[in-house]
XYZ file of C-alpha atoms in Angstrom:
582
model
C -14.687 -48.605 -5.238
C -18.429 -47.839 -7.072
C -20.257 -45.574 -5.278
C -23.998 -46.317 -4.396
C -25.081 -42.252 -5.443
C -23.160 -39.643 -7.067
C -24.954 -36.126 -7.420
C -23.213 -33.423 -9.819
C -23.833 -30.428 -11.160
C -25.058 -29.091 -7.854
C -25.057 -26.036 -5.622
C -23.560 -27.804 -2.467
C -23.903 -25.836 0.585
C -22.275 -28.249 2.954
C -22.705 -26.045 6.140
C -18.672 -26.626 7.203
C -16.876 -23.912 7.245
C -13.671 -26.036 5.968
C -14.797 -26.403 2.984
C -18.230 -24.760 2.045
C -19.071 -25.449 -1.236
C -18.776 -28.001 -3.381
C -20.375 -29.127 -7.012
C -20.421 -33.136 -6.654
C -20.912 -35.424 -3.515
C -20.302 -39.083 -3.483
C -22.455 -41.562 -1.438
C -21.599 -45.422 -0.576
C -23.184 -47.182 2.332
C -25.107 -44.487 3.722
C -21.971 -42.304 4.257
C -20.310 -39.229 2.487
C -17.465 -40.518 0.853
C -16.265 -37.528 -0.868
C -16.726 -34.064 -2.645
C -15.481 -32.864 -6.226
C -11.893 -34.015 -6.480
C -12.153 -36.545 -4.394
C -14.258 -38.099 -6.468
C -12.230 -38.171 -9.728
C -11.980 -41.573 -11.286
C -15.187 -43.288 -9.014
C -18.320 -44.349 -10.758
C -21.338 -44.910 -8.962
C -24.795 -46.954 -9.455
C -26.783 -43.983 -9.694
C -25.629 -40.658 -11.036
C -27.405 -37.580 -10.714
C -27.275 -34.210 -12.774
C -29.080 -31.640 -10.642
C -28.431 -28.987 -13.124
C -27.316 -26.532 -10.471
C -30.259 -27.265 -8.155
C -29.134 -26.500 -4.317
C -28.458 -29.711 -1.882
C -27.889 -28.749 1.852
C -27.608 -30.707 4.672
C -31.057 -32.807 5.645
C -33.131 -30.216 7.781
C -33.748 -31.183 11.870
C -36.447 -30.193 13.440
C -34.561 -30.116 17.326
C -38.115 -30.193 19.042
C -41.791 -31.352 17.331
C -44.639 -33.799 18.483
C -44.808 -36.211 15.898
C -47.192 -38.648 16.982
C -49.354 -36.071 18.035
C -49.010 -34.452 13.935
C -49.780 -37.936 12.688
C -52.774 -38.325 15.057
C -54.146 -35.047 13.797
C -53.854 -36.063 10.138
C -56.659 -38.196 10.969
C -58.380 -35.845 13.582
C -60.893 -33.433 13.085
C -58.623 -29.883 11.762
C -60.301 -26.650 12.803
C -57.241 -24.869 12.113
C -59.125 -23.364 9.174
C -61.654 -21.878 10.719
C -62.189 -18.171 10.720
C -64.960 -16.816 13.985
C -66.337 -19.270 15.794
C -69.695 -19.831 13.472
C -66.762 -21.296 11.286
C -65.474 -23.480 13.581
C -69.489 -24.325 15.318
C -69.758 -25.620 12.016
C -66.844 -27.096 11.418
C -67.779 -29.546 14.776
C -71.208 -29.861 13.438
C -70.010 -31.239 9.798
C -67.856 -33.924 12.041
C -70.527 -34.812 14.082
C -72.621 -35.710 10.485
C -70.096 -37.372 9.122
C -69.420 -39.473 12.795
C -66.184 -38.361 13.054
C -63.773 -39.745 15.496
C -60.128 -39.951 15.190
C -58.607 -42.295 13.404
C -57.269 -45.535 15.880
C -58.486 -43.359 19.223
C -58.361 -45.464 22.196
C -60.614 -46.884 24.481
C -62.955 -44.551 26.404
C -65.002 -44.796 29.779
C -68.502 -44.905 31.256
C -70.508 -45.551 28.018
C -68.364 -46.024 25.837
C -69.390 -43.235 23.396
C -67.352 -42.561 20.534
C -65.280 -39.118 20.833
C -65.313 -36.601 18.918
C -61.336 -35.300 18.611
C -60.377 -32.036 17.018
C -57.244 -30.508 16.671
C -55.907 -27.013 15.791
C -57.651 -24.606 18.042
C -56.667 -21.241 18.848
C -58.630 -18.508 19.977
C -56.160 -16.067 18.137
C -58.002 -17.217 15.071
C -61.335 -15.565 16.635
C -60.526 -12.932 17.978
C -59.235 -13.893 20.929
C -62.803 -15.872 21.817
C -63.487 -19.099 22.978
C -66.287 -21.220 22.297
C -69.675 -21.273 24.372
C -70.059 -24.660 26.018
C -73.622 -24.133 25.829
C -73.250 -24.209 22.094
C -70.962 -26.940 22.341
C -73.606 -29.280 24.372
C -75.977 -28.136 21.766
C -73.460 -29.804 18.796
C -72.421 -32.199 20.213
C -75.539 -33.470 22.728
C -74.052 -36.623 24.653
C -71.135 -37.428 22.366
C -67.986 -36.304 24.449
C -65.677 -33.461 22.544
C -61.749 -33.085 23.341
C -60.715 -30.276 21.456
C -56.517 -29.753 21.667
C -55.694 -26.249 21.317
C -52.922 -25.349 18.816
C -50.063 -24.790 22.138
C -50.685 -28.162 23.417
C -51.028 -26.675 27.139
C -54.604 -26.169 27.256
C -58.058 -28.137 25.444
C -61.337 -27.602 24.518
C -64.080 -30.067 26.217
C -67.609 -30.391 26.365
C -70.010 -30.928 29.170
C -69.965 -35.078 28.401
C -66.510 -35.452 29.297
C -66.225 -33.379 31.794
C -69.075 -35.751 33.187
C -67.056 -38.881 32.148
C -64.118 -37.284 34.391
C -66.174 -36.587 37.309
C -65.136 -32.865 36.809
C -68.416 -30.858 36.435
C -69.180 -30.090 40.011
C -68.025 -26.415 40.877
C -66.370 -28.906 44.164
C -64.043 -30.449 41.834
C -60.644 -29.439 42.786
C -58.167 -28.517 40.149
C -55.045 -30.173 39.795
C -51.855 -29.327 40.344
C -50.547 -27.711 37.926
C -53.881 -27.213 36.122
C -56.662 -25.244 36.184
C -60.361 -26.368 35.325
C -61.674 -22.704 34.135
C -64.999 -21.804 35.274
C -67.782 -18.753 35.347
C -68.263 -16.756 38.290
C -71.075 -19.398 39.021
C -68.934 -22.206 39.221
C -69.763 -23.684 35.893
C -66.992 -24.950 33.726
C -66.672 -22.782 29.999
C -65.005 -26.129 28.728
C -61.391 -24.854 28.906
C -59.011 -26.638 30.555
C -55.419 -25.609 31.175
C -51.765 -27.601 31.860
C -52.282 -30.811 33.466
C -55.706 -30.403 33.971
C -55.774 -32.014 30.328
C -54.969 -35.085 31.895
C -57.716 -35.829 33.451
C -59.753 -35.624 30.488
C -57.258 -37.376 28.226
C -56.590 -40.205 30.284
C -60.269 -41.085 29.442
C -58.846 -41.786 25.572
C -55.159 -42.921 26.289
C -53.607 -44.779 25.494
C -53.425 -44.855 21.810
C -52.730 -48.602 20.282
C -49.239 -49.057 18.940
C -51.027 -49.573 15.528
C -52.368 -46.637 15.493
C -49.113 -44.585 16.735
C -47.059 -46.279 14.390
C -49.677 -45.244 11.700
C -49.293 -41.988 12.619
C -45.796 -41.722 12.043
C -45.434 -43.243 8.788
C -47.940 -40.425 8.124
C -45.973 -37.939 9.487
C -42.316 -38.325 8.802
C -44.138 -38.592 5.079
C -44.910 -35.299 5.262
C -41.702 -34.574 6.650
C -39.344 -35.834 3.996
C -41.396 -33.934 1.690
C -40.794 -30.826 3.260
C -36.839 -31.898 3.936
C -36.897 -33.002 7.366
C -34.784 -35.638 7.499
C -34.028 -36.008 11.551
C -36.183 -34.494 14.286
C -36.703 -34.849 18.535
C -39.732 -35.474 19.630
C -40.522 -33.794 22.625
C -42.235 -35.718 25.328
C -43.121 -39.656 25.009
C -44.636 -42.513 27.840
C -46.615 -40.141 29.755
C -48.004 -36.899 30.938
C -50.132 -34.949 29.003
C -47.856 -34.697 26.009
C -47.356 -38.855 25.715
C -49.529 -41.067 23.816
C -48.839 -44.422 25.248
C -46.531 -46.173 27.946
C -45.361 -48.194 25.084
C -45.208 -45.217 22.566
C -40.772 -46.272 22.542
C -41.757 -49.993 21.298
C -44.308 -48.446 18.355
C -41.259 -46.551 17.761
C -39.561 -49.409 17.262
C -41.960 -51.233 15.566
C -41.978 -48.128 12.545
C -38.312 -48.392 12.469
C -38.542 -52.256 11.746
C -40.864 -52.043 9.526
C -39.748 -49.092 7.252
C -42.465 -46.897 8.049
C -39.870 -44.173 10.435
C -39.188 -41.912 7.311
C -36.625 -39.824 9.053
C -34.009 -40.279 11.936
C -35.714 -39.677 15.295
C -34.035 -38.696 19.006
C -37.290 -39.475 21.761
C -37.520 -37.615 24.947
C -39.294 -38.996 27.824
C -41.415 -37.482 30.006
C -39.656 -36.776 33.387
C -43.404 -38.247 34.458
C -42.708 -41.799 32.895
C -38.833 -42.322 34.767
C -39.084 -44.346 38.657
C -37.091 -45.019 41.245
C -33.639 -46.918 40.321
C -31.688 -49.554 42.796
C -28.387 -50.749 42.461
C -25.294 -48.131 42.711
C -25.285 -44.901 42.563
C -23.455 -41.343 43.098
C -23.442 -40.435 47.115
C -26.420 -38.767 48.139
C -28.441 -39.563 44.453
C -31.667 -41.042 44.611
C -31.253 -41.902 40.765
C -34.679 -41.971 38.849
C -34.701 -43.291 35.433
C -35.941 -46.179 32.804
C -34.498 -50.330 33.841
C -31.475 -51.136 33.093
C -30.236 -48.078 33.517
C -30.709 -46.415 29.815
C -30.397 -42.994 29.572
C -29.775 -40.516 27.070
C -27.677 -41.592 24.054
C -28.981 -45.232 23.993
C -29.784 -46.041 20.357
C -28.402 -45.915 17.236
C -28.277 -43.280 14.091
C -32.465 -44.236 13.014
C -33.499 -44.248 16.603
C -32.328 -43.310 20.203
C -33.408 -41.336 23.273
C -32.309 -37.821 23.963
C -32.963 -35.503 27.398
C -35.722 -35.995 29.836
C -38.123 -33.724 29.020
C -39.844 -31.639 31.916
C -42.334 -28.876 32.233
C -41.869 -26.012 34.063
C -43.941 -23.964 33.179
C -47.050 -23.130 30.492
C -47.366 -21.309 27.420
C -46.987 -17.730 26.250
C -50.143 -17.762 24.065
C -52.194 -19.033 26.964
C -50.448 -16.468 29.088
C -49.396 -19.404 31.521
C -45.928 -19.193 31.347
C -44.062 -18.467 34.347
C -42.742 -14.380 34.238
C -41.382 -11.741 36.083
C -44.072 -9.726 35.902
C -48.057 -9.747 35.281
C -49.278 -10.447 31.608
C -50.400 -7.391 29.577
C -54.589 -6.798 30.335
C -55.722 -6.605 26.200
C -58.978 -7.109 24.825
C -61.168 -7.547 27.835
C -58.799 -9.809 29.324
C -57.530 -8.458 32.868
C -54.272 -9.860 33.655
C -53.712 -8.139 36.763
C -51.799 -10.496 38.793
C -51.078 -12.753 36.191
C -47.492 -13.767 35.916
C -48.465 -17.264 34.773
C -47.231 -20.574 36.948
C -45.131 -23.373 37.646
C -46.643 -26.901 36.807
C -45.855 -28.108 40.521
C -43.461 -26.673 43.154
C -40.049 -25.464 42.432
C -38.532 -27.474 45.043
C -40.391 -30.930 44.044
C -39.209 -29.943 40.155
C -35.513 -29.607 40.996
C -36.110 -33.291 43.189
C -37.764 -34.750 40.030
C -34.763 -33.064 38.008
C -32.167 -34.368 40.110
C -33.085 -37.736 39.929
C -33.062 -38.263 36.572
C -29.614 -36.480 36.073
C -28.174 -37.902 38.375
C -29.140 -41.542 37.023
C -27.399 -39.947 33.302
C -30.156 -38.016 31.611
C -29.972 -34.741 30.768
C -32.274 -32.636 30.374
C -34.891 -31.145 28.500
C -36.723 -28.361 30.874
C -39.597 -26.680 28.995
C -39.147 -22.987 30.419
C -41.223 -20.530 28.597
C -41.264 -17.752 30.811
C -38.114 -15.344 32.002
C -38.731 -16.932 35.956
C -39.202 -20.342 34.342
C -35.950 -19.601 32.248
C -34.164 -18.629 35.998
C -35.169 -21.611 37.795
C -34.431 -23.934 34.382
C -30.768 -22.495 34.826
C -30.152 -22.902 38.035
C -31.492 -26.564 38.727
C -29.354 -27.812 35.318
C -26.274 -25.404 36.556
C -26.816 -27.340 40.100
C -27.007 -30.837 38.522
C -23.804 -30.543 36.553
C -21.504 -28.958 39.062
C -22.754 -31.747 41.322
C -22.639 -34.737 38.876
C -20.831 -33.583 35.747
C -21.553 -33.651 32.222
C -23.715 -35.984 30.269
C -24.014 -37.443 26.918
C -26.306 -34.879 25.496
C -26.252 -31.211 25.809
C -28.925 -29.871 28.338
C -31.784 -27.914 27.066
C -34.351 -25.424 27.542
C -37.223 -26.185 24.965
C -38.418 -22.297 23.728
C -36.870 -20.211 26.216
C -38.893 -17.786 24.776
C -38.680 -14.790 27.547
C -34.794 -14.309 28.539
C -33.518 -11.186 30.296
C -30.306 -9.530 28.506
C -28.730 -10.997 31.875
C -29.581 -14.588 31.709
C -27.811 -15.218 28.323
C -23.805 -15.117 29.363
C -25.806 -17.592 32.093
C -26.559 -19.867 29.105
C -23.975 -19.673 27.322
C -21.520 -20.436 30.731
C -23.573 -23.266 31.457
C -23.517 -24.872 27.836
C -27.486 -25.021 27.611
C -28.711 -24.819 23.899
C -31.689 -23.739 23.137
C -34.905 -23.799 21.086
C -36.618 -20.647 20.433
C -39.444 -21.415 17.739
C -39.744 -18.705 14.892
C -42.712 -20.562 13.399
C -44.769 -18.731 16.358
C -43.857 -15.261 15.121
C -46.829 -15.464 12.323
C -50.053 -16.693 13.624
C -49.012 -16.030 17.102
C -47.421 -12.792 17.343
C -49.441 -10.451 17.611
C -50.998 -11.691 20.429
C -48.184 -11.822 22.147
C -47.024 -8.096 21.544
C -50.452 -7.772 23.236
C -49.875 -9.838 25.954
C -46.279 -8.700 26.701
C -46.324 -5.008 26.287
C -43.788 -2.827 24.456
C -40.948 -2.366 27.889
C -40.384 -6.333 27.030
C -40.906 -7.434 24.159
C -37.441 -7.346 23.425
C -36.749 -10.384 25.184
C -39.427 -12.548 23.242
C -37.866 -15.465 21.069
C -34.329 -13.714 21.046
C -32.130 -15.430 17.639
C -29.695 -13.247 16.584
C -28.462 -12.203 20.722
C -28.590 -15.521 21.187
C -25.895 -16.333 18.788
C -23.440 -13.423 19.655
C -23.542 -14.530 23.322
C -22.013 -17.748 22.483
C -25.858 -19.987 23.151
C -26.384 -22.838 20.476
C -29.413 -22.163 19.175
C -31.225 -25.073 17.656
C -34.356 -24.866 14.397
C -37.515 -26.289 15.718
C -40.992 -25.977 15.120
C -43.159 -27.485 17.633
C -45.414 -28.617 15.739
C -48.817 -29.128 15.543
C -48.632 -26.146 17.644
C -46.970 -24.139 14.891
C -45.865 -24.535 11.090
C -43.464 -27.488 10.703
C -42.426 -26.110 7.459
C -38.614 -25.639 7.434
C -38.318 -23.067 4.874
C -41.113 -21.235 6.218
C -39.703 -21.292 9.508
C -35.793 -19.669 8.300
C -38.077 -17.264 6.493
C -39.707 -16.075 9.880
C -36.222 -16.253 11.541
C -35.043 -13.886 8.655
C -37.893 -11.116 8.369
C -39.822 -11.826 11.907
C -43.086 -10.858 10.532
C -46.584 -11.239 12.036
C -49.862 -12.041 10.299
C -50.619 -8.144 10.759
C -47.150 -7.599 8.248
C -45.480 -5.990 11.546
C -41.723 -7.213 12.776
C -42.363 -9.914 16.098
C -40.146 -8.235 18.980
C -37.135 -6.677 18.812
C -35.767 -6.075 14.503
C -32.270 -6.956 15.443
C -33.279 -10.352 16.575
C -33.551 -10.903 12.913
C -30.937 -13.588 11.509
C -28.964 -13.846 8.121
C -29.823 -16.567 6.055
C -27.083 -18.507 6.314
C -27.626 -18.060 10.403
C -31.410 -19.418 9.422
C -30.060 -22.483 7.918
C -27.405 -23.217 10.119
C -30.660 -23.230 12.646
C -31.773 -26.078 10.793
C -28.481 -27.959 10.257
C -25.166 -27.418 12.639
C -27.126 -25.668 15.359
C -29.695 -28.436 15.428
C -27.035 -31.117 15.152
C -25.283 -29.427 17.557
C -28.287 -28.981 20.752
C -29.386 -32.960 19.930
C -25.798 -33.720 20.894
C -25.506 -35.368 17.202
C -22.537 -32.996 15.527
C -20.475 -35.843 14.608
C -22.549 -37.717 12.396
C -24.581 -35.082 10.806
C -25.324 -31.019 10.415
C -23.229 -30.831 7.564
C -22.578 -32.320 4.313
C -18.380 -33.552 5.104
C -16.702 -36.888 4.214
C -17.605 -39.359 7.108
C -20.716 -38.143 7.660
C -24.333 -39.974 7.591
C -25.710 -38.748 4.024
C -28.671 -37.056 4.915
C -29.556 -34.186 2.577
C -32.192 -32.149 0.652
C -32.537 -30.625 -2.443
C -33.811 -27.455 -3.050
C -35.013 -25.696 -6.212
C -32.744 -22.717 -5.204
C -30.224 -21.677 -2.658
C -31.833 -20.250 0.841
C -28.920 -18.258 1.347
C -29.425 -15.909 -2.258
C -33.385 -16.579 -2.657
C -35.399 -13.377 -2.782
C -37.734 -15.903 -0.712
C -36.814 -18.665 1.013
C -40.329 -19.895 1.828
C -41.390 -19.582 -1.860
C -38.552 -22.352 -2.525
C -39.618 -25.940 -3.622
C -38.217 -29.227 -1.740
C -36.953 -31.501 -5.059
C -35.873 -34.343 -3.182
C -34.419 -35.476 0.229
C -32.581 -38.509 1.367
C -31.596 -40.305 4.332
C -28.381 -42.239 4.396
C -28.622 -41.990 0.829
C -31.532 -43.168 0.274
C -33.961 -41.319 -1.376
C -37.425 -40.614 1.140
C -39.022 -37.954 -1.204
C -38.635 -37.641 -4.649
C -40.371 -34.923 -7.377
C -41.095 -36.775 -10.234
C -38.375 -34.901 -12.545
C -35.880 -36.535 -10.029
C -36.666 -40.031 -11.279
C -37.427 -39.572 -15.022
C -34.633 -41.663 -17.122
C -32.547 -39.782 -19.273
C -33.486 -39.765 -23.249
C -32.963 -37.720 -26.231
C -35.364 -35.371 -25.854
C -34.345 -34.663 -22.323
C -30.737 -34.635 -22.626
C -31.320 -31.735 -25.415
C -33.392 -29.985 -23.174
C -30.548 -29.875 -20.982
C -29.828 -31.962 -17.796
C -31.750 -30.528 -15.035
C -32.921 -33.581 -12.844
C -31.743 -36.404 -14.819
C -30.594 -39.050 -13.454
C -28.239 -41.557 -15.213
C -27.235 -45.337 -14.210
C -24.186 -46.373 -14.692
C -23.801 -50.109 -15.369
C -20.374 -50.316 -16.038
């Protein structure tokens, strides 16, 4: 037997507690054939000396919009922008420049081009939002969707809300949604939750070219940063999808080598209909024809939970909680305790229906009364039907009561609290929570010692996507302002942070088996680091070296592929990399 890749010389951290270290890993056909003695006596094609350089398992992101990141790479970023003069300006330099977003699709009325921006957050100035008079003034008749950095509310100007018949003070909101408006009546250009829909189905959907553009762009950027698998939460539909067809462009990037790391798709609970044919007694199964559910697929590409939202966002103080929002900086919040995104009773009906035709499910529950009615639907649904393929989720889960984690942890839901918030975000958040509970925000560490998988996302665009930066924040929990986010003992170890990223990820997609950690029979998905996470003095100062899929290499620095010669073999044998012919 000749192995395709054998690494050496290497600080394996292989994430199982069997057997946790190793020096050398074998590869051949996309598979972990071996580590250090079991490897005695193989040669391989390619042979590499890491020089004691540290290879973990590939990182997962368990919950990110990718299509929407690959979009923005060729939006309008305002993420940058410092006060809104900074941003005004920002929108004025893309309106010189005619800036519209790379492969946007068609539009309405007269068919102006749009001007799309992404990375908007009011946190970033001072908590204000922009003046739609100032906006009209930039931007005149050209219409402006501006996505805010949570992805549950936008930024529009007085043209589109024309184009969607939405100006008149008349104009009902949706459900779900809220047009925001002055005391007069007037919209300010903010719109919340679904109400984003009715601007955005003005520019959806987005060609296939263009998605599958995006995602070669994205899952770039990815393996460069050591992602090598990742969910992406929320395709087909809603206000989160991109395209009915966005599964076949998925498809299409897969085919055509452009899908740089393994992806698990969630649908929108919006995009699944009514099924025929049989079915439990008393279901009313909802799903996608031919009865696919979650699972279907294979290692590059399948589809994972039904993702549903139950609520809205901490940041834009829409999430569904127990009690009012915090009144800061002007804002009053009396009354506030945020909202479902349509009736509990019509949720569970929606929820039902899919589980019941074999998805599970994904419920987006932000808020501690979001978090109680995401229990008790997906507690309901499995006593009644049973298990499914996948684990069940709820996506953030970022207010739970000490009393609703043995609830978790009974009911096998994982979950994905994001730790890439705590920086920009959380701040804000102390401010909008108050000190009596802000021990329950984006729990880590009681997560873990009540038995709940806990699964490494980001979210992004709406937060950093960088791995290392994101075990860093799970580690110290520091703000922008230097303080710690929430409660100190939330804090994890960093071997907890990486297992985040690895087994606990592996583990919440449903996906333990074939990856997570670096054992024989496993899919050969790994990164290299320039130092081990688990000894680093910072883990977010380390450098991604290389990272592979199945073995084969999607990121490389260029030390990684420099032949071996004299010079560099007396130098010593940090990143060479020797073929063996024989």
């Amino acid at each position: 037997m000749k192995l395709d890749l054998l690494l050496r010389n290497a600080d394996i951290i292989t994430m199982d507690e069997r057997r946790p270290h190793a020096t050398s890993m074998g590869v051949w056909q996309g598979r972990i054939v071996g580590l250090d003695e079991d490897l005695d006596g193989l040669e391989a094609t390619e042979v590499l000396d890491l020089g004691g350089a540290t290879v973990t398992p590939g990182f997962i992101d368990a919950h990110c919009h990718t299509t929407w990141f690959g979009l923005g790479l060729g939006e309008l970023d305002v993420s940058a922008a410092r006060g809104l003069n900074q941003l005004y300006a920002l929108l004025e330099a893309g309106m010189a420049a005619g800036s519209a977003a790379a492969g946007s699709g068609p539009v309405s009325g007269d068919r102006l081009a749009w001007l799309l921006a992404t990375g908007f957050s009011q946190q970033q100035h001072g908590g204000e939002f922009p003046d739609i008079t100032v906006l009209d003034r930039i931007t005149g008749n050209r219409p402006l969707f501006m996505r805010h950095n949570s992805g549950h509310m936008a930024v529009v100007n007085t043209a589109a809300l024309r184009l969607a018949g939405a100006e008149p003070a008349s104009f009902p909101d949706p459900d779900g949604g809220v047009i925001v408006r002055d005391a007069a009546g007037r919209p300010t250009g903010l719109v919340q939750e679904t109400a984003q829909q009715l601007i955005q189905q003005l520019i959806l959907p987005y060609s296939s070219e263009a998605i599958e553009a995006a995602l070669d762009r994205a899952t770039r950027h990815y393996a460069a940063e050591g992602i090598t698998s990742f969910t992406e939460a929320g395709i087909g539909g809603g206000w989160i999808g991109h395209s009915p067809v966005e599964l076949a462009a998925y498809q299409r990037a897969a085919s055509a080598g452009s899908l740089h790391a393994r992806a698990q798709l969630m649908p929108v609970l919006d995009v699944l209909h009514p099924l025929g044919g049989q079915h439990p007694p008393g279901a009313a199964p909802a799903g996608l024809d031919l009865g696919i559910a979650s699972g279907f697929g294979d290692d590059l590409l399948s589809l994972g939970p039904a993702k549903v939202f139950l609520d809205g966002s901490l940041l834009g103080e829409t999430a569904a909680v127990s009690q009012d929002f915090c009144s800061h900086g002007g804002t009053d919040n009396t009354g506030n305790a945020g909202y479902f995104q349509a009736e509990p009773e019509a949720l569970r009906a929606k929820i039902e229906a899919a589980y019941a035709a074999g998805w599970s499910i994904a419920a987006h529950a932000i808020g501690d009364r979001a978090v109680d009615l995401a229990i008790d639907i997906i507690t309901g649904c499995a006593a009644k039907y049973g298990p499914r393929a996948l684990p069940n989720r709820i996506e953030h889960a970022s207010m739970t009561r000490p009393e609703q984690l043995p609830r978790l942890a009974a009911a096998g839901i994982a979950v994905t609290p994001q730790a890439s918030f705590f920086s920009d975000g959380g701040d804000g958040m102390t401010l909008s929570l108050g000190p009596e509970r802000l021990g329950w925000a984006y729990r880590a560490a009681s997560f873990l010692a009540a038995g709940v998988t806990l699964a490494g996302s980001s979210d992004r665009p709406v937060a950093d996507g960088n791995v290392l930066r994101g075990m860093q924040a799970f580690v110290d929990r520091r703000t922008v302002s230097g303080a710690v986010f929430g409660n100190p003992d939330e804090r994890l170890s960093p071997l907890q942070a990486l297992a985040a990223y690895t087994t606990g990820a592996a583990a919440a997609t449903g996906t333990s088996g074939i990856k997570g950690s670096l054992t024989t029979g496993k899919l050969a998905d790994f990164t290299v680091l320039s130092g081990s996470p688990l000894t680093a003095a910072s883990i977010a100062e380390l450098e991604v070296l290389a990272t592979a899929v199945g073995g084969n290499f999607t990121f490389r620095t260029p030390g990684l592929t420099s032949p071996v010669t004299a010079d560099s073999a007396a130098a010593g044998p940090f990143f060479s990399t020797a073929t063996n012919r024989s």
